[in-house]
Amino acid sequence: MGAQVKEQDMTPLLQVNALTKMYGPRIGCKDVSFDLYPGEVMGIVGESGSGKSTLLNAMAGHHAPDQGEVVFDTRVDGPVDTLKMSEPERRMLGRTDWAFVHQHARDGLRMSVSAGGNIGERLMAVGGRHYGEIRTQAADWLGRVEISDSRIDDRPSAFSGGMQQRLQIARNLVTGPRLVFMDEPTGGLDVSVQARLLDLLRSLVREMGLSAIIVTHDLAVVRLLADRLMVMKDGHVVESGLTDQVLDDPQHAYTQLLVSSVLQV
Amino acid sequence: MDDYNFAYLDEQTKRMIRRAILKGLAVPGYQVPFASREMPMPYGWGTGGVQVSAATLTPKDTLKVIDQGADDTTNAVSIRKFFERTAGVATTEETTKASIIQTRHRIPEADLTEDQILVYQVPIPEPLRFLEPRETETRKMHSLEEYGLMHVKLYEDISQHGDIATSYAYPVKVEDRYVMDPSPIPKFDNPKLEMAAIQLFGAGREQRIYAVPPYTKVVSLDFEDYPFEASKADHPCDLCGSEHSYLDEVILDDAGNRMFVCSDTDYCRSRRAEGHVGRLGDSEGEAA
């Protein structure tokens, strides 16, 4: 049993090879390669316009990259290049094994549908047809993201920003995905709400053994959540390594600038 | 009648519409785009249904037009007159004698036969529209059979009202493939969608035609623990006493008195002619 687990762990969950996305003559992101192992959290940091979100969207299949491979270790067929998958397969992956948490909860939620309906949507999309069971799971997930059961029939528009973000996370994790893409999950939230959200994310990642790729410009977020870190500038990865190593002993001039730019309170 | 081509539309247009109808019949429930023409009536008054009727009419046909089940309401009367003038076809109010029935928001109570065609007027053909406003996205959802969102709507109904409160335009799945809006018929009529007659749906403003061939499987969407129910007002008809027809509620005065009458006027009249009498009817077949 132990040997089997170990063998599984040796296969990367996601392999990204030489991924390139151009916007006409301009570089979105160029020649990005890395492996992500099961249970690992990868942080991507860099300034605005450095290609972080472009990279994330290209990996998640939101837009087609110009070159490269995104190989995902699927449950049934093993490692498959998701860019060569048919669209139905990719969309199926997008609502089962993958999850995408948007920076603005409004982009990831259906604002005119109740909290319970938002969480239940993925379950119904994969064939859930029992109202009672869907509702029980929705209530369970509301509890896990610290939203009271009594809000299950309220619309997200009646929620605060932090609650919306937590609801979006619940809605994404309800089908038990193995890989979560997060685009600035704490952006636009005040610091105490950020702290609670990070706490929550950290415990969910540990509990469910999730792998995650987190894009952010907030170094504190990656310090708390990420095992490994990639630093991007002008579409290129300029430095990567263990989070603490990169943040405590930055080698590249830009990383040094980034780390020293953080305000100390 | 000589001033118009038969049934108002020119022959090229009718051919174009017939091609869309045939494609619709070949792919049950699929919304076929067609080049909807401007008709001499406003959108929302059945421009789609009228074009489909015009393309299916032959000089030997007998046409019946109903609006909410009634033969004598404005929409039904004006469309019937339109085809009397432009096609010169025979018209009738009797369901059994008609070969083509154009309907707005009802299926007649009498069982239709293989010799008949039922033409529906459709305001919004896309069942997913109120949940997903992007046409590009809804088309993709149809082509990839991603219909989870339809159940989100039913979920919302149950969570807000305790049961599935959608009472008309109740979504159905046709032949295990396409989810279809059956036009705003009451859900009481949904089980009748599996019938012997050809059913054609025309949406003029949205430029879509779709169809359900005879004896095609049509299933109303529901949850395992909240099954579909074809509901109606829990009364007999006050004129003909029928317990099995879909009823309209009519307010009689400002003292709270009301009556329930069959929405299908032809069905009610023929029952009264057979001698059935309801609470407020008399044996002559006139309302008291």
Tab-separated table of C-alpha atoms in Angstrom, chain A residues 102-240:
chain	number	residue	atom	x	y	z
A	102	HIS	CA	-11.583	34.080	-9.718
A	103	GLN	CA	-10.231	37.247	-8.181
A	104	HIS	CA	-13.673	38.828	-8.253
A	105	ALA	CA	-16.232	36.487	-6.741
A	106	ARG	CA	-18.807	37.979	-9.098
A	107	ASP	CA	-17.007	36.379	-12.056
A	108	GLY	CA	-17.167	32.952	-10.483
A	109	LEU	CA	-20.654	33.025	-8.956
A	110	ARG	CA	-24.139	33.203	-10.378
A	111	MET	CA	-25.329	36.336	-8.639
A	112	SER	CA	-29.030	35.692	-9.293
A	113	VAL	CA	-28.962	32.161	-7.898
A	114	SER	CA	-29.068	31.365	-4.161
A	115	ALA	CA	-25.953	30.241	-2.262
A	116	GLY	CA	-27.264	26.665	-2.165
A	117	GLY	CA	-27.902	26.707	-5.916
A	118	ASN	CA	-24.433	28.060	-6.552
A	119	ILE	CA	-22.830	25.227	-4.622
A	120	GLY	CA	-25.202	22.669	-6.106
A	121	GLU	CA	-24.566	23.667	-9.718
A	122	ARG	CA	-21.451	21.541	-10.117
A	123	LEU	CA	-23.174	18.578	-8.491
A	124	MET	CA	-26.104	18.896	-10.888
A	125	ALA	CA	-23.704	19.372	-13.802
A	126	VAL	CA	-22.186	15.974	-13.125
A	127	GLY	CA	-25.579	14.302	-12.815
A	128	GLY	CA	-26.847	14.959	-9.272
A	129	ARG	CA	-30.650	14.633	-9.453
A	130	HIS	CA	-31.656	14.272	-5.810
A	131	TYR	CA	-32.690	17.597	-4.286
A	132	GLY	CA	-32.292	16.474	-0.676
A	133	GLU	CA	-28.762	15.199	-1.180
A	134	ILE	CA	-27.677	18.277	-3.118
A	135	ARG	CA	-29.032	20.498	-0.381
A	136	THR	CA	-27.351	18.507	2.383
A	137	GLN	CA	-24.009	18.786	0.613
A	138	ALA	CA	-24.528	22.498	-0.002
A	139	ALA	CA	-25.262	23.062	3.703
A	140	ASP	CA	-22.223	20.990	4.642
A	141	TRP	CA	-19.977	23.093	2.403
A	142	LEU	CA	-21.413	26.354	3.671
A	143	GLY	CA	-20.416	25.164	7.140
A	144	ARG	CA	-16.901	24.305	5.979
A	145	VAL	CA	-16.354	27.812	4.638
A	146	GLU	CA	-17.844	29.329	7.790
A	147	ILE	CA	-21.101	30.627	6.358
A	148	SER	CA	-24.199	30.034	8.483
A	149	ASP	CA	-26.735	27.431	7.271
A	150	SER	CA	-29.447	30.045	7.535
A	151	ARG	CA	-27.952	31.903	4.552
A	152	ILE	CA	-28.373	28.945	2.183
A	153	ASP	CA	-31.318	30.497	0.342
A	154	ASP	CA	-29.866	34.016	0.191
A	155	ARG	CA	-28.380	35.320	-3.009
A	156	PRO	CA	-24.666	36.122	-3.153
A	157	SER	CA	-25.550	39.762	-3.778
A	158	ALA	CA	-26.661	39.897	-0.135
A	159	PHE	CA	-23.246	38.630	1.020
A	160	SER	CA	-20.178	40.641	1.990
A	161	GLY	CA	-17.093	40.481	-0.228
A	162	GLY	CA	-15.343	37.995	2.039
A	163	MET	CA	-18.401	35.755	2.194
A	164	GLN	CA	-18.761	35.858	-1.580
A	165	GLN	CA	-15.165	34.742	-1.946
A	166	ARG	CA	-15.696	31.897	0.534
A	167	LEU	CA	-18.890	30.901	-1.272
A	168	GLN	CA	-16.973	30.809	-4.533
A	169	ILE	CA	-14.427	28.501	-2.947
A	170	ALA	CA	-17.172	26.201	-1.606
A	171	ARG	CA	-18.834	26.120	-5.027
A	172	ASN	CA	-15.545	25.076	-6.603
A	173	LEU	CA	-14.491	22.464	-4.088
A	174	VAL	CA	-17.820	20.641	-3.724
A	175	THR	CA	-17.004	18.049	-6.403
A	176	GLY	CA	-13.666	17.260	-4.745
A	177	PRO	CA	-11.302	18.576	-7.429
A	178	ARG	CA	-7.635	17.610	-7.354
A	179	LEU	CA	-6.251	20.827	-8.812
A	180	VAL	CA	-7.358	24.363	-8.000
A	181	PHE	CA	-6.344	27.436	-9.962
A	182	MET	CA	-6.609	30.638	-7.936
A	183	ASP	CA	-6.296	34.101	-9.393
A	184	GLU	CA	-5.618	36.581	-6.584
A	185	PRO	CA	-8.046	34.877	-4.186
A	186	THR	CA	-7.499	37.521	-1.510
A	187	GLY	CA	-7.446	40.573	-3.766
A	188	GLY	CA	-9.807	43.326	-2.736
A	189	LEU	CA	-10.419	41.990	0.777
A	190	ASP	CA	-9.395	43.792	3.933
A	191	VAL	CA	-6.563	42.298	5.960
A	192	SER	CA	-8.532	40.606	8.738
A	193	VAL	CA	-10.842	38.969	6.197
A	194	GLN	CA	-7.776	38.010	4.152
A	195	ALA	CA	-6.254	36.338	7.194
A	196	ARG	CA	-9.364	34.247	7.810
A	197	LEU	CA	-9.631	33.293	4.158
A	198	LEU	CA	-5.996	32.230	4.104
A	199	ASP	CA	-6.524	30.177	7.240
A	200	LEU	CA	-9.490	28.518	5.622
A	201	LEU	CA	-7.659	27.849	2.364
A	202	ARG	CA	-4.702	26.392	4.196
A	203	SER	CA	-6.838	23.968	6.183
A	204	LEU	CA	-8.862	22.950	3.104
A	205	VAL	CA	-5.715	22.313	1.091
A	206	ARG	CA	-4.305	20.154	3.896
A	207	GLU	CA	-7.567	18.315	4.597
A	208	MET	CA	-8.399	17.472	1.002
A	209	GLY	CA	-4.822	16.981	-0.181
A	210	LEU	CA	-5.421	19.522	-2.935
A	211	SER	CA	-2.847	20.743	-5.350
A	212	ALA	CA	-3.135	24.414	-6.138
A	213	ILE	CA	-1.624	27.087	-8.321
A	214	ILE	CA	-2.023	30.506	-6.767
A	215	VAL	CA	-1.406	33.698	-8.671
A	216	THR	CA	-0.941	36.737	-6.484
A	217	HIS	CA	1.105	39.876	-6.045
A	218	ASP	CA	0.888	39.570	-2.293
A	219	LEU	CA	4.031	37.923	-0.952
A	220	ALA	CA	2.425	37.241	2.432
A	221	VAL	CA	-0.149	35.019	0.737
A	222	VAL	CA	2.464	32.804	-0.892
A	223	ARG	CA	4.553	32.759	2.261
A	224	LEU	CA	1.571	31.229	4.084
A	225	LEU	CA	0.174	28.950	1.398
A	226	ALA	CA	2.751	28.020	-1.204
A	227	ASP	CA	5.366	25.280	-1.033
A	228	ARG	CA	7.127	26.506	-4.125
A	229	LEU	CA	7.310	29.845	-5.843
A	230	MET	CA	7.822	31.178	-9.341
A	231	VAL	CA	8.667	34.831	-9.884
A	232	MET	CA	7.594	36.314	-13.201
A	233	LYS	CA	8.645	39.458	-14.995
A	234	ASP	CA	7.750	40.567	-18.513
A	235	GLY	CA	6.301	37.178	-19.367
A	236	HIS	CA	9.358	35.195	-18.266
A	237	VAL	CA	9.986	33.168	-15.143
A	238	VAL	CA	13.041	34.838	-13.619
A	239	GLU	CA	13.391	32.747	-10.493
A	240	SER	CA	11.823	29.679	-8.925
